[in-house]
mmCIF file of C-alpha atoms in Angstrom:
data_model
loop_
_atom_site.group_PDB
_atom_site.id
_atom_site.type_symbol
_atom_site.label_atom_id
_atom_site.label_comp_id
_atom_site.label_asym_id
_atom_site.label_seq_id
_atom_site.Cartn_x
_atom_site.Cartn_y
_atom_site.Cartn_z
ATOM 1 C CA UNK A 1139 94.813 -103.615 109.878
ATOM 2 C CA UNK A 1140 91.742 -103.356 107.689
ATOM 3 C CA UNK A 1141 90.006 -106.524 106.757
ATOM 4 C CA UNK A 1142 87.983 -106.873 103.582
ATOM 5 C CA UNK A 1143 84.913 -109.277 103.212
ATOM 6 C CA UNK A 1144 83.413 -110.149 100.171
ATOM 7 C CA UNK A 1145 80.130 -111.884 99.347
ATOM 8 C CA UNK A 1146 79.001 -114.121 98.131
ATOM 9 C CA UNK A 1147 82.212 -116.422 97.714
ATOM 10 C CA UNK A 1148 80.841 -118.002 94.555
ATOM 11 C CA UNK A 1149 77.723 -117.040 92.362
ATOM 12 C CA UNK A 1150 76.167 -118.947 89.218
ATOM 13 C CA UNK A 1151 74.755 -116.761 86.663
ATOM 14 C CA UNK A 1152 73.635 -116.865 82.952
ATOM 15 C CA UNK A 1153 74.892 -114.740 80.029
ATOM 16 C CA UNK A 1154 72.636 -111.430 80.146
ATOM 17 C CA UNK A 1155 71.988 -111.508 83.724
ATOM 18 C CA UNK A 1156 72.613 -108.760 86.164
ATOM 19 C CA UNK A 1157 75.083 -109.447 89.084
ATOM 20 C CA UNK A 1158 76.084 -107.935 92.068
ATOM 21 C CA UNK A 1159 78.982 -108.394 94.494
ATOM 22 C CA UNK A 1160 79.326 -106.813 97.683
ATOM 23 C CA UNK A 1161 82.423 -105.893 99.820
ATOM 24 C CA UNK A 1162 82.675 -104.727 103.402
ATOM 25 C CA UNK A 1163 85.499 -103.043 105.119
ATOM 26 C CA UNK A 1164 86.180 -103.456 108.728
ATOM 27 C CA UNK A 1165 86.693 -99.674 109.001
ATOM 28 C CA UNK A 1166 85.848 -96.564 106.899
ATOM 29 C CA UNK A 1167 88.099 -96.368 103.892
ATOM 30 C CA UNK A 1168 86.099 -93.381 102.116
ATOM 31 C CA UNK A 1169 86.263 -94.264 98.505
ATOM 32 C CA UNK A 1170 89.667 -95.915 98.440
ATOM 33 C CA UNK A 1171 88.403 -99.215 96.960
ATOM 34 C CA UNK A 1172 89.348 -101.180 93.919
ATOM 35 C CA UNK A 1173 87.859 -104.153 91.920
ATOM 36 C CA UNK A 1174 89.845 -106.674 90.293
ATOM 37 C CA UNK A 1175 89.039 -109.383 87.641
ATOM 38 C CA UNK A 1176 91.268 -112.477 87.756
ATOM 39 C CA UNK A 1177 91.103 -115.343 85.160
ATOM 40 C CA UNK A 1178 92.718 -118.625 85.524
ATOM 41 C CA UNK A 1179 96.456 -118.480 85.062
ATOM 42 C CA UNK A 1180 96.528 -114.746 84.771
ATOM 43 C CA UNK A 1181 97.512 -111.789 86.719
ATOM 44 C CA UNK A 1182 94.536 -109.591 88.341
ATOM 45 C CA UNK A 1183 93.216 -106.785 86.113
ATOM 46 C CA UNK A 1184 92.065 -103.422 87.565
ATOM 47 C CA UNK A 1185 88.401 -102.844 86.636
ATOM 48 C CA UNK A 1186 87.189 -99.842 88.922
ATOM 49 C CA UNK A 1187 89.339 -97.584 91.079
ATOM 50 C CA UNK A 1188 88.112 -95.053 93.743
ATOM 51 C CA UNK A 1189 84.993 -97.085 94.224
ATOM 52 C CA UNK A 1190 83.251 -95.977 91.185
ATOM 53 C CA UNK A 1191 85.811 -94.936 88.526
ATOM 54 C CA UNK A 1192 86.042 -97.320 85.233
ATOM 55 C CA UNK A 1193 89.617 -98.162 84.462
ATOM 56 C CA UNK A 1194 90.506 -97.229 80.746
ATOM 57 C CA UNK A 1195 89.299 -99.916 78.307
ATOM 58 C CA UNK A 1196 86.968 -101.632 80.748
ATOM 59 C CA UNK A 1197 83.516 -102.098 79.250
ATOM 60 C CA UNK A 1198 80.685 -99.942 80.748
ATOM 61 C CA UNK A 1199 78.596 -102.787 81.768
ATOM 62 C CA UNK A 1200 81.076 -102.979 84.940
ATOM 63 C CA UNK A 1201 80.122 -100.252 87.558
ATOM 64 C CA UNK A 1202 81.175 -99.666 91.092
ATOM 65 C CA UNK A 1203 79.514 -97.864 94.084
ATOM 66 C CA UNK A 1204 79.721 -97.260 97.729
ATOM 67 C CA UNK A 1205 81.783 -95.384 100.402
ATOM 68 C CA UNK A 1206 82.696 -95.743 103.893
ATOM 69 C CA UNK A 1207 82.396 -99.492 104.649
ATOM 70 C CA UNK A 1208 80.138 -100.936 102.040
ATOM 71 C CA UNK A 1209 80.773 -101.175 98.300
ATOM 72 C CA UNK A 1210 79.334 -102.996 95.341
ATOM 73 C CA UNK A 1211 80.444 -104.044 91.932
ATOM 74 C CA UNK A 1212 77.707 -104.568 89.557
ATOM 75 C CA UNK A 1213 77.800 -106.117 86.031
ATOM 76 C CA UNK A 1214 74.804 -105.085 84.121
ATOM 77 C CA UNK A 1215 74.630 -107.785 81.582
ATOM 78 C CA UNK A 1216 77.074 -110.806 81.876
ATOM 79 C CA UNK A 1217 79.033 -111.594 78.768
ATOM 80 C CA UNK A 1218 80.850 -114.893 78.501
ATOM 81 C CA UNK A 1219 84.238 -113.401 79.024
ATOM 82 C CA UNK A 1220 83.079 -112.066 82.475
ATOM 83 C CA UNK A 1221 83.187 -115.455 84.052
ATOM 84 C CA UNK A 1222 86.206 -115.031 86.402
ATOM 85 C CA UNK A 1223 86.999 -114.460 89.812
ATOM 86 C CA UNK A 1224 86.421 -110.757 91.310
ATOM 87 C CA UNK A 1225 88.388 -109.373 94.237
ATOM 88 C CA UNK A 1226 87.935 -106.051 96.099
ATOM 89 C CA UNK A 1227 91.045 -104.260 97.546
ATOM 90 C CA UNK A 1228 91.415 -101.294 99.926
ATOM 91 C CA UNK A 1229 93.618 -98.636 98.693
ATOM 92 C CA UNK A 1230 93.192 -96.438 101.956
ATOM 93 C CA UNK A 1231 96.258 -97.991 103.545
ATOM 94 C CA UNK A 1232 99.548 -99.022 102.222
ATOM 95 C CA UNK A 1233 99.157 -102.243 104.001
ATOM 96 C CA UNK A 1234 96.799 -103.419 101.184
ATOM 97 C CA UNK A 1235 94.077 -106.054 101.912
ATOM 98 C CA UNK A 1236 92.012 -108.085 99.439
ATOM 99 C CA UNK A 1237 88.622 -109.555 99.912
ATOM 100 C CA UNK A 1238 88.587 -113.366 99.681
ATOM 101 C CA UNK A 1239 87.222 -113.267 96.130
ATOM 102 C CA UNK A 1240 84.011 -113.997 94.371
ATOM 103 C CA UNK A 1241 83.995 -116.855 91.733
ATOM 104 C CA UNK A 1242 81.506 -116.084 89.060
ATOM 105 C CA UNK A 1243 80.452 -119.182 87.267
ATOM 106 C CA UNK A 1244 78.259 -120.083 84.303
ATOM 107 C CA UNK A 1245 74.776 -121.522 85.334
ATOM 108 C CA UNK B 1227 104.736 -99.991 77.743
ATOM 109 C CA UNK B 1228 105.034 -100.863 81.702
ATOM 110 C CA UNK B 1229 106.430 -104.082 82.387
ATOM 111 C CA UNK B 1230 107.117 -105.918 85.598
ATOM 112 C CA UNK B 1231 109.128 -109.191 85.181
ATOM 113 C CA UNK B 1232 109.498 -111.524 88.182
ATOM 114 C CA UNK B 1233 112.162 -114.173 88.593
ATOM 115 C CA UNK B 1234 113.875 -116.545 91.443
ATOM 116 C CA UNK B 1235 110.940 -118.756 92.018
ATOM 117 C CA UNK B 1236 111.568 -122.413 92.411
ATOM 118 C CA UNK B 1237 111.387 -125.562 94.554
ATOM 119 C CA UNK B 1238 112.946 -125.113 97.946
ATOM 120 C CA UNK B 1239 112.904 -127.268 101.096
ATOM 121 C CA UNK B 1240 110.976 -126.094 104.273
ATOM 122 C CA UNK B 1241 113.427 -123.883 106.335
ATOM 123 C CA UNK B 1242 115.288 -122.915 103.147
ATOM 124 C CA UNK B 1243 115.804 -119.380 101.758
ATOM 125 C CA UNK B 1244 115.124 -117.611 98.386
ATOM 126 C CA UNK B 1245 115.386 -114.265 96.857
ATOM 127 C CA UNK B 1246 112.718 -113.106 94.221
ATOM 128 C CA UNK B 1247 113.536 -110.343 91.721
ATOM 129 C CA UNK B 1248 111.339 -107.906 89.742
ATOM 130 C CA UNK B 1249 112.682 -106.087 86.802
ATOM 131 C CA UNK B 1250 110.825 -102.762 86.079
ATOM 132 C CA UNK B 1251 110.781 -100.987 82.856
ATOM 133 C CA UNK B 1252 108.522 -98.521 80.949
ATOM 134 C CA UNK B 1253 107.959 -95.987 83.929
ATOM 135 C CA UNK B 1254 109.861 -94.070 86.246
ATOM 136 C CA UNK B 1255 110.538 -96.923 88.865
ATOM 137 C CA UNK B 1256 111.796 -94.534 91.599
ATOM 138 C CA UNK B 1257 108.356 -92.700 91.626
ATOM 139 C CA UNK B 1258 106.218 -95.554 92.539
ATOM 140 C CA UNK B 1259 105.510 -97.538 95.777
ATOM 141 C CA UNK B 1260 105.848 -101.228 95.055
ATOM 142 C CA UNK B 1261 104.142 -104.368 96.472
ATOM 143 C CA UNK B 1262 104.466 -108.166 96.499
ATOM 144 C CA UNK B 1263 101.219 -110.042 96.345
ATOM 145 C CA UNK B 1264 100.937 -113.978 96.515
ATOM 146 C CA UNK B 1265 98.303 -116.412 95.715
ATOM 147 C CA UNK B 1266 98.578 -120.074 96.831
ATOM 148 C CA UNK B 1267 97.335 -122.721 94.524
ATOM 149 C CA UNK B 1268 93.499 -122.573 94.259
ATOM 150 C CA UNK B 1269 93.267 -119.560 96.769
ATOM 151 C CA UNK B 1270 92.788 -115.932 96.776
ATOM 152 C CA UNK B 1271 95.000 -112.934 96.431
ATOM 153 C CA UNK B 1272 97.225 -112.057 99.718
ATOM 154 C CA UNK B 1273 99.052 -108.956 100.100
ATOM 155 C CA UNK B 1274 102.641 -109.681 101.347
ATOM 156 C CA UNK B 1275 104.784 -106.494 101.620
ATOM 157 C CA UNK B 1276 104.927 -102.841 100.648
ATOM 158 C CA UNK B 1277 107.936 -100.332 100.075
ATOM 159 C CA UNK B 1278 107.729 -96.763 99.526
ATOM 160 C CA UNK B 1279 109.415 -94.927 96.919
ATOM 161 C CA UNK B 1280 112.912 -94.539 98.701
ATOM 162 C CA UNK B 1281 112.538 -97.549 100.649
ATOM 163 C CA UNK B 1282 112.108 -95.577 103.937
ATOM 164 C CA UNK B 1283 108.783 -96.977 104.821
ATOM 165 C CA UNK B 1284 108.175 -100.890 104.561
ATOM 166 C CA UNK B 1285 105.224 -103.017 105.786
ATOM 167 C CA UNK B 1286 104.679 -106.790 105.951
ATOM 168 C CA UNK B 1287 101.737 -109.205 106.263
ATOM 169 C CA UNK B 1288 101.695 -110.646 109.829
ATOM 170 C CA UNK B 1289 102.172 -114.151 108.014
ATOM 171 C CA UNK B 1290 105.516 -113.300 106.796
ATOM 172 C CA UNK B 1291 106.824 -110.616 109.228
ATOM 173 C CA UNK B 1292 110.190 -111.524 110.545
ATOM 174 C CA UNK B 1293 110.920 -113.994 107.771
ATOM 175 C CA UNK B 1294 110.704 -111.860 104.580
ATOM 176 C CA UNK B 1295 112.546 -108.826 103.754
ATOM 177 C CA UNK B 1296 111.453 -106.306 100.871
ATOM 178 C CA UNK B 1297 113.949 -104.098 99.360
ATOM 179 C CA UNK B 1298 114.524 -101.944 96.123
ATOM 180 C CA UNK B 1299 117.325 -100.516 93.989
ATOM 181 C CA UNK B 1300 116.160 -97.405 92.200
ATOM 182 C CA UNK B 1301 119.258 -97.105 90.147
ATOM 183 C CA UNK B 1302 118.793 -100.922 88.734
ATOM 184 C CA UNK B 1303 115.028 -100.384 88.489
ATOM 185 C CA UNK B 1304 114.470 -103.577 90.603
ATOM 186 C CA UNK B 1305 112.375 -104.947 93.498
ATOM 187 C CA UNK B 1306 113.479 -107.854 95.572
ATOM 188 C CA UNK B 1307 111.988 -110.229 98.248
ATOM 189 C CA UNK B 1308 114.363 -112.124 100.441
ATOM 190 C CA UNK B 1309 112.428 -114.982 101.868
ATOM 191 C CA UNK B 1310 113.902 -117.065 104.719
ATOM 192 C CA UNK B 1311 112.701 -119.872 107.006
ATOM 193 C CA UNK B 1312 110.128 -120.747 104.260
ATOM 194 C CA UNK B 1313 107.183 -122.853 105.202
ATOM 195 C CA UNK B 1314 104.970 -125.000 103.141
ATOM 196 C CA UNK B 1315 102.242 -122.520 103.526
ATOM 197 C CA UNK B 1316 104.504 -119.868 101.758
ATOM 198 C CA UNK B 1317 103.791 -122.023 98.459
ATOM 199 C CA UNK B 1318 102.348 -119.593 95.923
ATOM 200 C CA UNK B 1319 102.625 -117.613 92.863
ATOM 201 C CA UNK B 1320 104.351 -114.172 93.825
ATOM 202 C CA UNK B 1321 103.563 -111.242 91.938
ATOM 203 C CA UNK B 1322 105.251 -107.936 92.013
ATOM 204 C CA UNK B 1323 102.615 -105.175 91.702
ATOM 205 C CA UNK B 1324 101.917 -101.417 91.569
ATOM 206 C CA UNK B 1325 98.584 -101.316 93.293
ATOM 207 C CA UNK B 1326 96.395 -98.254 92.337
ATOM 208 C CA UNK B 1327 96.595 -95.791 94.937
ATOM 209 C CA UNK B 1328 96.537 -91.952 95.414
ATOM 210 C CA UNK B 1329 97.779 -89.772 93.842
ATOM 211 C CA UNK B 1330 97.588 -92.182 90.879
ATOM 212 C CA UNK B 1331 94.764 -94.753 91.587
ATOM 213 C CA UNK B 1332 94.432 -96.049 88.339
ATOM 214 C CA UNK B 1333 98.204 -96.754 87.681
ATOM 215 C CA UNK B 1334 98.006 -100.344 88.414
ATOM 216 C CA UNK B 1335 100.186 -102.968 87.142
ATOM 217 C CA UNK B 1336 101.208 -106.479 87.861
ATOM 218 C CA UNK B 1337 103.827 -108.930 86.615
ATOM 219 C CA UNK B 1338 103.245 -112.386 85.448
ATOM 220 C CA UNK B 1339 104.237 -113.978 88.734
ATOM 221 C CA UNK B 1340 106.685 -116.456 89.763
ATOM 222 C CA UNK B 1341 106.177 -119.651 91.527
ATOM 223 C CA UNK B 1342 107.650 -120.608 94.800
ATOM 224 C CA UNK B 1343 107.144 -124.109 95.867
ATOM 225 C CA UNK B 1344 108.186 -125.227 99.472
ATOM 226 C CA UNK B 1345 108.332 -128.768 99.859
ATOM 227 C CA UNK B 1346 110.710 -131.644 100.783
#
């Protein structure tokens, strides 16, 4: 099975900062990579699909890149509503796998 | 609007059984692969099980294989998860989800979740 590894597991940043989260797959998954945002008590929300495509309604400060085994999620200028936990997930296989999550906290 | 509504979660003793249901509406249920994803308290997301559109292909996470059974009834627009031999580590919020995947990678929806607590 494909394993997904995210880093860092937590991150402290300030409003206006640029932040990057990385995700590595245990084997090549081409561009079959989703990024989710989850806030406390809520279901996850899809931000980015196919590694770099922005889901409808998601602000353009979110962007994704990468292919093969290495991927990144970048938030260009953090806003207060962006403090949440972020997960990558491979959609290459029907046996879906999530990264362990990155908790983004206010510095 | 797409809606996925889970039900069936409750407190159950270790070794017990539970059946979760997910009622789907607002889309052609029979055309979409479905999943169960869980989240233990304070922990990350864990994929649990997948079922194809017809039910002909099914996958499970190793942690639940042999104990959980996924099924669907396309006539009733419903997804199910039969959970047997429950353990404390199965305590989690269980989400019914369409995970974005080809050929519709941006068609991604989750229910609100149902809480399963396994404790004596």
